[in-house]
PDB file of C-alpha atoms and ligand atoms in Angstrom:
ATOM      1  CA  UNK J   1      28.722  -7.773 -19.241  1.00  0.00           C
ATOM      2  CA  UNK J   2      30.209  -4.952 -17.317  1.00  0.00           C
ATOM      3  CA  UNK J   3      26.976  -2.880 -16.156  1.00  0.00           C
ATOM      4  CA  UNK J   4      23.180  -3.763 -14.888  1.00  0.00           C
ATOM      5  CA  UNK J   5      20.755  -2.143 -14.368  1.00  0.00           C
ATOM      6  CA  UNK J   6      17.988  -2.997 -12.288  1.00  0.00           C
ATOM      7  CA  UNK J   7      14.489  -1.916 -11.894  1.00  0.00           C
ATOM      8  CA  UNK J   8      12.735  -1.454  -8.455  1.00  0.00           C
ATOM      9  CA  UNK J   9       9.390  -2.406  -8.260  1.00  0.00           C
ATOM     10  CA  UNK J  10       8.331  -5.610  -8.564  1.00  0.00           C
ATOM     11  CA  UNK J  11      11.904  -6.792  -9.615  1.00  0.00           C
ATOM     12  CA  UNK J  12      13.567  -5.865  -6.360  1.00  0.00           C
ATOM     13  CA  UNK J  13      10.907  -4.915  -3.506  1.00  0.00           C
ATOM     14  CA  UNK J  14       7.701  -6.506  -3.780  1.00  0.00           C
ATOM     15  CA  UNK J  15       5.849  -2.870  -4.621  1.00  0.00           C
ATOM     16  CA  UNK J  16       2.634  -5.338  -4.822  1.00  0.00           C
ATOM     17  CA  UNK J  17       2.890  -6.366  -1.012  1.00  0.00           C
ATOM     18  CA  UNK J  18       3.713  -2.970  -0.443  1.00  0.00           C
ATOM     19  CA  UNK J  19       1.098  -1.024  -2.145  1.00  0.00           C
ATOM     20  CA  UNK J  20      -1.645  -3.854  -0.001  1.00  0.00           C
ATOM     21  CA  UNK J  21      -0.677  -2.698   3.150  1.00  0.00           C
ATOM     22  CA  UNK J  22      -0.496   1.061   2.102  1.00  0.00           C
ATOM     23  CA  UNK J  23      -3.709   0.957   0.393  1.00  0.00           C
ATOM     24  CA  UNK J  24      -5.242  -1.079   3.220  1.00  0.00           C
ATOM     25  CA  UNK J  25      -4.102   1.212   5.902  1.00  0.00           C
ATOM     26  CA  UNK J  26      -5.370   4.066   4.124  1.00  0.00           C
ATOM     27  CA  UNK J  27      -8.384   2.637   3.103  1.00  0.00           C
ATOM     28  CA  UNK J  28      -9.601   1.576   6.788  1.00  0.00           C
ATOM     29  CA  UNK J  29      -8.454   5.236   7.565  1.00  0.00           C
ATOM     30  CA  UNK J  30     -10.966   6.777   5.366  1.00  0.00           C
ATOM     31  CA  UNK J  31     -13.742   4.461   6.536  1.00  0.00           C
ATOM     32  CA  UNK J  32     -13.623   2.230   3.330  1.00  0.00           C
ATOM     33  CA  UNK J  33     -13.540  -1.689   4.189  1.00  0.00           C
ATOM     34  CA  UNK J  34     -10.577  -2.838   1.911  1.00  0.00           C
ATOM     35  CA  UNK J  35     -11.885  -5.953   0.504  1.00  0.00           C
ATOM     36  CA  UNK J  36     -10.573  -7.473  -1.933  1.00  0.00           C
ATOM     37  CA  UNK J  37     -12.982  -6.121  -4.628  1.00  0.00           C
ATOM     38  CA  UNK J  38     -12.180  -2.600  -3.855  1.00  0.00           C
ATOM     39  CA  UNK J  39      -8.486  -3.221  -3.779  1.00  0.00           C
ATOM     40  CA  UNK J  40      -8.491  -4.765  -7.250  1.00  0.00           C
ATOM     41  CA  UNK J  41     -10.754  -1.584  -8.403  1.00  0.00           C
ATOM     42  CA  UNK J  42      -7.687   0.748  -7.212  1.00  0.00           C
ATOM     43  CA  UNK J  43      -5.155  -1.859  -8.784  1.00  0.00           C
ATOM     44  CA  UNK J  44      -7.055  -1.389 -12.391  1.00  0.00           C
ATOM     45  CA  UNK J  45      -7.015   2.279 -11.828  1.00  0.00           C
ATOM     46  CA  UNK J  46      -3.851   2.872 -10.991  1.00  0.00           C
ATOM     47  CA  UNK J  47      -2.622   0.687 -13.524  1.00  0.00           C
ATOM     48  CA  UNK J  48      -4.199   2.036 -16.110  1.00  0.00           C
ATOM     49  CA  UNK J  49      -2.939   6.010 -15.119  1.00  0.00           C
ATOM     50  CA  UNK J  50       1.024   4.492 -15.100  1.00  0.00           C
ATOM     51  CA  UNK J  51       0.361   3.092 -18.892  1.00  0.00           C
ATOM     52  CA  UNK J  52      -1.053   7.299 -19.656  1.00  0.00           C
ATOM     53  CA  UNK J  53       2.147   8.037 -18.049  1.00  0.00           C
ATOM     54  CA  UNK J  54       4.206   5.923 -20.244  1.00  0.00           C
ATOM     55  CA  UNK J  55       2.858   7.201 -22.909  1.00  0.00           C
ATOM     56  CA  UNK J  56       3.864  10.666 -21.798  1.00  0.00           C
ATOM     57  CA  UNK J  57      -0.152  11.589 -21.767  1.00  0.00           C
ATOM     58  CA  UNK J  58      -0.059  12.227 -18.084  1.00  0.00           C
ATOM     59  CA  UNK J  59       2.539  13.500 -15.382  1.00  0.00           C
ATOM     60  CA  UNK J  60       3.552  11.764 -12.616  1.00  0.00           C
ATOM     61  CA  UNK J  61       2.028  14.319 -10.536  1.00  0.00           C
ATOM     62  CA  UNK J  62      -1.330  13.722 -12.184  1.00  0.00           C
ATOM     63  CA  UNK J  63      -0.752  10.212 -11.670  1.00  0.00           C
ATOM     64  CA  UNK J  64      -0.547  10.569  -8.194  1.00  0.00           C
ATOM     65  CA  UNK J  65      -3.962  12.267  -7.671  1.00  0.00           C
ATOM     66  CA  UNK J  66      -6.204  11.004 -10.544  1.00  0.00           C
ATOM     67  CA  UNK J  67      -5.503   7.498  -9.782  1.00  0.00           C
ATOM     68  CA  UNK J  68      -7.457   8.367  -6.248  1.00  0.00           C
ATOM     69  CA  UNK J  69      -9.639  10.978  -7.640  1.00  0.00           C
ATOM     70  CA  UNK J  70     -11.021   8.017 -10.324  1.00  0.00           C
ATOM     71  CA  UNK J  71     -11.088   5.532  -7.122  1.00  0.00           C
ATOM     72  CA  UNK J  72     -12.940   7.467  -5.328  1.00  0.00           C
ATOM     73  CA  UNK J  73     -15.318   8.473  -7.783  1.00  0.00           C
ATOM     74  CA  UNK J  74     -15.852   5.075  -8.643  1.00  0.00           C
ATOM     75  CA  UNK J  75     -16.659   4.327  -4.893  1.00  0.00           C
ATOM     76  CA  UNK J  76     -18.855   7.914  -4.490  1.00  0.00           C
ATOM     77  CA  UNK J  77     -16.535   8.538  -1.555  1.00  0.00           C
ATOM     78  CA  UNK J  78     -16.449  12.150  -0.682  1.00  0.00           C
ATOM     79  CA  UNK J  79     -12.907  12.632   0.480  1.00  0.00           C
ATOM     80  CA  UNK J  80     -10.280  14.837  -1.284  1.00  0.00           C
ATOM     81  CA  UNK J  81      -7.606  12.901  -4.054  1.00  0.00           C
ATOM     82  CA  UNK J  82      -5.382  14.990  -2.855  1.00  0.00           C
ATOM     83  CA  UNK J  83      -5.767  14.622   0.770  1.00  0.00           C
ATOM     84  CA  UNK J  84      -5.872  10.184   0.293  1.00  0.00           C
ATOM     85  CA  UNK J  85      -2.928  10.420  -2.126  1.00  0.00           C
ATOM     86  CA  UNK J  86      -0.914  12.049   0.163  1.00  0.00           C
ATOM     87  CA  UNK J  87      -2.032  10.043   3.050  1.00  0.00           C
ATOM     88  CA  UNK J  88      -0.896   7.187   0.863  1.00  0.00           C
ATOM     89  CA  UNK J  89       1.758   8.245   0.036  1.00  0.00           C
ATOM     90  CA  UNK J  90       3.076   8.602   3.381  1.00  0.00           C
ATOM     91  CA  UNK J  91       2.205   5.020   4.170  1.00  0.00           C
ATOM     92  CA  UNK J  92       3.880   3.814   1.279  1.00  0.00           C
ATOM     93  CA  UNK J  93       7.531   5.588   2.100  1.00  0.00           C
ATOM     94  CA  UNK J  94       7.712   3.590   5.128  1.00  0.00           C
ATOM     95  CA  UNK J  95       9.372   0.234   4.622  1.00  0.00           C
ATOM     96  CA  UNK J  96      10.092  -2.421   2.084  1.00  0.00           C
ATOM     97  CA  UNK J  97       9.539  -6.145   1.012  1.00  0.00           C
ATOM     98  CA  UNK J  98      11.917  -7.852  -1.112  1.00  0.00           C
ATOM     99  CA  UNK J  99      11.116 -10.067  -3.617  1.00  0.00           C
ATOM    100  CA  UNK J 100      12.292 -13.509  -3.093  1.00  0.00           C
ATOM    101  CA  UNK J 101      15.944 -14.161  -3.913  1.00  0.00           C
ATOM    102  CA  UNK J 102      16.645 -10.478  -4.523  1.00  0.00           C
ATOM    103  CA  UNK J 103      18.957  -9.131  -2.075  1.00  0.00           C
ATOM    104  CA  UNK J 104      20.843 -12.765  -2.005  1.00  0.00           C
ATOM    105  CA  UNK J 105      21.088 -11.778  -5.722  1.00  0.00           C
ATOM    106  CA  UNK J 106      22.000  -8.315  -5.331  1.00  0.00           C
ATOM    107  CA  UNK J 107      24.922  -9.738  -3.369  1.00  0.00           C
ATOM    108  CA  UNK J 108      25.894 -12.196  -5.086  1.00  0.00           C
ATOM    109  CA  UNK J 109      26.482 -10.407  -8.056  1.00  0.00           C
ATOM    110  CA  UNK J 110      27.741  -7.340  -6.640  1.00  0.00           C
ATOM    111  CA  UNK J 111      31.683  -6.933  -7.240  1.00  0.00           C
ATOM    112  CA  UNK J 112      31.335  -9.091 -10.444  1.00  0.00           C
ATOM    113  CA  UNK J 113      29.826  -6.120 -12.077  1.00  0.00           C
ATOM    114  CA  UNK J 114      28.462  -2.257 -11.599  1.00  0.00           C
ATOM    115  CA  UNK J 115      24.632  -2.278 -10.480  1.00  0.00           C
ATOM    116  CA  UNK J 116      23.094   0.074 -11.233  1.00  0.00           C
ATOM    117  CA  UNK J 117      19.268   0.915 -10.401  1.00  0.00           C
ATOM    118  CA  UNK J 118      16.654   2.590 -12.905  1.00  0.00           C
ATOM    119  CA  UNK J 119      13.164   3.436 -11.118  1.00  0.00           C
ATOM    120  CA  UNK J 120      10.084   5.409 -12.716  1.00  0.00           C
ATOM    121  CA  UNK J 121       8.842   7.274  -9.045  1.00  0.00           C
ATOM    122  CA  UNK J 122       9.026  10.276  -6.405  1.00  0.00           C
ATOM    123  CA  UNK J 123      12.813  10.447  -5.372  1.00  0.00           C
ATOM    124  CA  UNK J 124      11.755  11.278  -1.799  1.00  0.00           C
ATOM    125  CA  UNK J 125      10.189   8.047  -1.390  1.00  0.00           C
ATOM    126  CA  UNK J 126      12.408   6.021  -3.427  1.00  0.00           C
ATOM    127  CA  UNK J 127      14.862   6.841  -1.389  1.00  0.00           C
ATOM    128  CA  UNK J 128      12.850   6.508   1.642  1.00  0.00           C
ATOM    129  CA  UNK J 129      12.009   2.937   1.149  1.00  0.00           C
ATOM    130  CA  UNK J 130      15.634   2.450  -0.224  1.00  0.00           C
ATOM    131  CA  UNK J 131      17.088   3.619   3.098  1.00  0.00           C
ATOM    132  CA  UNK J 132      15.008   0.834   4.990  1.00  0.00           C
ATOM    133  CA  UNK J 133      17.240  -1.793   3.561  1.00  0.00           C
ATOM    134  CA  UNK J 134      20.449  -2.575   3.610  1.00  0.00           C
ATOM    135  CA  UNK J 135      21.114  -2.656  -0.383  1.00  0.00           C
ATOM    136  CA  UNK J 136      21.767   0.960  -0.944  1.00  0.00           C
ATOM    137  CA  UNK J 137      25.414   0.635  -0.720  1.00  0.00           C
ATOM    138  CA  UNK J 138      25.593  -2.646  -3.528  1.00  0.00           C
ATOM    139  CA  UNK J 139      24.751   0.114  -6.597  1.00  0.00           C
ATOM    140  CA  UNK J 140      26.712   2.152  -7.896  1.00  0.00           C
ATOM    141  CA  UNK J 141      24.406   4.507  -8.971  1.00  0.00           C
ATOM    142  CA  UNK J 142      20.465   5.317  -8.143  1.00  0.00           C
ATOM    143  CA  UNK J 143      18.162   6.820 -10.768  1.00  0.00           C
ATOM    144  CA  UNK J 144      14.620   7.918 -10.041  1.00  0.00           C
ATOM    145  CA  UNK J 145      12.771   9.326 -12.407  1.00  0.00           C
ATOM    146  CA  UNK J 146      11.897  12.286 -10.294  1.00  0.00           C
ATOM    147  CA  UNK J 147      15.038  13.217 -10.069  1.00  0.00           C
ATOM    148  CA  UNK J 148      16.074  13.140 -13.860  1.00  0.00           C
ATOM    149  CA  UNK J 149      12.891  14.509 -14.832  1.00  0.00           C
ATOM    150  CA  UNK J 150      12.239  12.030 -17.464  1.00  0.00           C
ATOM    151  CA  UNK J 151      10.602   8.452 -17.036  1.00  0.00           C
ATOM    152  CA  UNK J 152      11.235   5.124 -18.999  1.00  0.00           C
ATOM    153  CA  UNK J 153      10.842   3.879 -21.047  1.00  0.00           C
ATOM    154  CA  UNK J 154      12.317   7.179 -22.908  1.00  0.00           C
ATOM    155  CA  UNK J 155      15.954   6.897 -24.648  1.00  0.00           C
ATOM    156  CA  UNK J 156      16.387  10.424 -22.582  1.00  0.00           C
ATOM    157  CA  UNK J 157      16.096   8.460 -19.205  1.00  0.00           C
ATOM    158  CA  UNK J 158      18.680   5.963 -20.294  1.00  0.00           C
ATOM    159  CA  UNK J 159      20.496   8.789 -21.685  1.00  0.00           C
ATOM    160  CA  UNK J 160      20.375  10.628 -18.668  1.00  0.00           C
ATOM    161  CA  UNK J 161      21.785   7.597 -16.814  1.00  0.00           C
ATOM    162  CA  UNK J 162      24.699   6.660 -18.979  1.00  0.00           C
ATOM    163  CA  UNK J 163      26.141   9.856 -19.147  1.00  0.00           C
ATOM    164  CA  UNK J 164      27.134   9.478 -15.090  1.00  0.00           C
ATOM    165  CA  UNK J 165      28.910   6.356 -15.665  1.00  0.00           C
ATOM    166  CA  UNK J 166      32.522   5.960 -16.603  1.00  0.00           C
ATOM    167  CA  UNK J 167      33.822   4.160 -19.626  1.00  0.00           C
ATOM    168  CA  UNK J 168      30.206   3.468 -20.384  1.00  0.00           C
ATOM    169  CA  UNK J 169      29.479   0.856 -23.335  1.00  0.00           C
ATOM    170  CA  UNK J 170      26.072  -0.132 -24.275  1.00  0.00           C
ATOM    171  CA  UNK J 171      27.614  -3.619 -25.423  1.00  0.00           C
ATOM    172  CA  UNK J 172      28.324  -4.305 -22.243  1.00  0.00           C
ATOM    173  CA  UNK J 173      25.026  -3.328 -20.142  1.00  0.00           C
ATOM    174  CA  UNK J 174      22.002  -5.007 -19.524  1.00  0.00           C
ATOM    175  CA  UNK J 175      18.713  -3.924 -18.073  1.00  0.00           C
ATOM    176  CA  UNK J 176      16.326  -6.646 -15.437  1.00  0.00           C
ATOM    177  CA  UNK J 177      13.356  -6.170 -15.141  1.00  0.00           C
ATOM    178  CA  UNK J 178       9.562  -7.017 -14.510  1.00  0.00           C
ATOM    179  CA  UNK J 179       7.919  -4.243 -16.806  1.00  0.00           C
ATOM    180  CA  UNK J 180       7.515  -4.586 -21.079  1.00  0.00           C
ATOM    181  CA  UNK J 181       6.543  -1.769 -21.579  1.00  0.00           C
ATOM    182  CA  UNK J 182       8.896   0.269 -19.683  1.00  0.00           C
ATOM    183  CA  UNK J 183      12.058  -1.776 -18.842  1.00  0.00           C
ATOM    184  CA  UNK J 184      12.170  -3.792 -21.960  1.00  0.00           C
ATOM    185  CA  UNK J 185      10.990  -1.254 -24.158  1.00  0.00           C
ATOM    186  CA  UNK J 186      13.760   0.889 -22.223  1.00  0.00           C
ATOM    187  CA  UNK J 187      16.283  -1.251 -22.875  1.00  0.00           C
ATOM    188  CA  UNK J 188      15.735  -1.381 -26.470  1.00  0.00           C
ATOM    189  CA  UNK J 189      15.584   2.166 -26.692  1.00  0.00           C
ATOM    190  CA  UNK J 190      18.468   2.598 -24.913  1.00  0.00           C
ATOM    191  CA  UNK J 191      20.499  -0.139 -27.414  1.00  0.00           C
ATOM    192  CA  UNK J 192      21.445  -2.526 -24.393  1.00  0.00           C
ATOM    193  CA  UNK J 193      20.264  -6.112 -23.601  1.00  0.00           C
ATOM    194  CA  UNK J 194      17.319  -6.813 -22.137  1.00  0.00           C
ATOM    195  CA  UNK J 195      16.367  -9.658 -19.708  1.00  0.00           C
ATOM    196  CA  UNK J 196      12.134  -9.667 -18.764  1.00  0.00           C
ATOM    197  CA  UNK J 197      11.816 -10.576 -15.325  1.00  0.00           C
ATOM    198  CA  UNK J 198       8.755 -12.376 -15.601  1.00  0.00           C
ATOM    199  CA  UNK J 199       7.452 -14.333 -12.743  1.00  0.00           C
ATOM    200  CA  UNK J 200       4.098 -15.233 -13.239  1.00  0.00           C
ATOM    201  CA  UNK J 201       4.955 -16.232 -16.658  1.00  0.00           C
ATOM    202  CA  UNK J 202       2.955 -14.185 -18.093  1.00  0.00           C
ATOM    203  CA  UNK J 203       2.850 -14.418 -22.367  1.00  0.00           C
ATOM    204  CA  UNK J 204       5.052 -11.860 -24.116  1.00  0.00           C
ATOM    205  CA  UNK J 205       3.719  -8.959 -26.250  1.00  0.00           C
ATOM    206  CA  UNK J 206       4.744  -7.537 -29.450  1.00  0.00           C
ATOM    207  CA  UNK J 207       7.643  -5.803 -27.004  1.00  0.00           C
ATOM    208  CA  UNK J 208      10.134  -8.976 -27.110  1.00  0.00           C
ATOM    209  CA  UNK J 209      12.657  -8.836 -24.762  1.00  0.00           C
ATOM    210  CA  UNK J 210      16.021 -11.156 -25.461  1.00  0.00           C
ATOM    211  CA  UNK J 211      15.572 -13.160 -22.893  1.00  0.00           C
ATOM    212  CA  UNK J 212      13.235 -14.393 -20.397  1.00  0.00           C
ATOM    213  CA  UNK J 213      14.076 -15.705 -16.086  1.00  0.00           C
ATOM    214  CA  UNK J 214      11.452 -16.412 -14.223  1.00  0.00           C
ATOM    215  CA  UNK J 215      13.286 -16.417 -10.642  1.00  0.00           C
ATOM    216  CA  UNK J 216      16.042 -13.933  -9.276  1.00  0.00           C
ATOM    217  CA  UNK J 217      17.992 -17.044  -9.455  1.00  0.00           C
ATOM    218  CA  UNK J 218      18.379 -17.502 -12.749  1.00  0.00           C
ATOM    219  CA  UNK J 219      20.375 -14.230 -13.756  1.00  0.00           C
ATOM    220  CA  UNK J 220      23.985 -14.943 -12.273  1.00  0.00           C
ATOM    221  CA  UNK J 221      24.520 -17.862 -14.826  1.00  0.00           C
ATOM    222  CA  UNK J 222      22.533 -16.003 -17.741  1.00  0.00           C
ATOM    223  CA  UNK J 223      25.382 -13.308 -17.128  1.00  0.00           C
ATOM    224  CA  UNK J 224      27.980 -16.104 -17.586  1.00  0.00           C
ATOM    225  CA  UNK J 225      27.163 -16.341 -20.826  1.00  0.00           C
ATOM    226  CA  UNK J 226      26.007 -12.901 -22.114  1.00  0.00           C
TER     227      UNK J 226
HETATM  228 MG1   MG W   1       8.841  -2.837 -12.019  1.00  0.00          MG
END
């Protein structure tokens, strides 16, 4: 293996930790108590507008506001979706958490091979969260979404991706990840290995990825022998 690419969210930073604080911050801003009832309501919501968007029946932008428009609905909250999303928003571009093991990882393999990441989300706060750590400088390149103006799981994004690396060769890449339905499925799309980053063992779908880790640990000696 000569390339991998990584996905953000949930295989790198811990978006989950991340979007708790954000959405608790914002929540007690808008005078809505964030337990843990209403936090799982947004969760479900939010969710559920990401699978639209992987199924190209929603933009990102509408993501962004009918996720809080639905919430708030839901709730009978009279504040503006567009005024919470961005207020969210904001929140959310400050900081990171890392999953456990991943910037170890990150280093570890690092040299050995080209990282890449690959992350469906706003560039501005990609980056913004990016630049909070330290990793920025172990990849060799950085796709958001945003930026290409095509999501995964789409063979376009992957396309999109491959064509700024040198001496590119599908046989030789691999894509990590937490997501089936947009890293895996991305992967196979794309015609490169796939390796499900999947720790809460959760079961597999009809998307079957090629193989399965359930700790950051476990991917420097799966790469031995890919
Ligand atoms: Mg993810």
């Amino acid at each position: 293996m000569k390339d991998i690419f990584f996905d953000l969210d949930d295989t790198i930073f811990d978006f989950k930790k991340a979007e708790a604080i954000a959405m608790k911050t914002t929540l007690e801003h808008y005078g809505i108590e964030p337990t843990q009832d209403v936090i799982h309501l947004y969760s479900v919501i939010n969710q559920s507008q990401w699978e639209l968007l992987e199924k190209k029946l929603l933009t990102k932008n509408e993501v962004k506001i009918r996720r809080f428009k639905l919430f708030l609905d839901a709730l009978m909250h009279t504040a503006k979706p567009e005024e919470v999303a961005a207020f969210y928003e904001n929140r959310l571009s400050i900081g990171h958490y890392f999953i456990e093991g991943a910037e170890e990882m990150l280093r570890a393999l690092h040299g050995a091979y080209r990282l890449h990441l690959v992350s469906n989300g706003v560039y501005e706060v990609a980056m913004s969260r990016l630049n909070s750590s330290t990793i920025v400088p172990l990849f060799d390149h950085i796709f958001i979404s945003g930026a290409l103006g095509v999501d995964k799981p789409a063979k376009e994004f992957f396309d999109a991706c491959f064509a700024q690396i040198s001496d590119f060769d599908p046989a030789q890449a691999v894509i990590v990840g937490d997501s089936l339905t947009s890293d895996i499925l991305g992967g196979k799309n794309a015609g490169i290995t796939t390796i499900w980053f999947n720790p809460h063992q959760k079961s597999a779908t009809s998307i079957i990825p090629d193989y399965e880790i359930n700790n950051l640990g476990e991917i420097e000696e799966l790469l031995h022998v890919l």
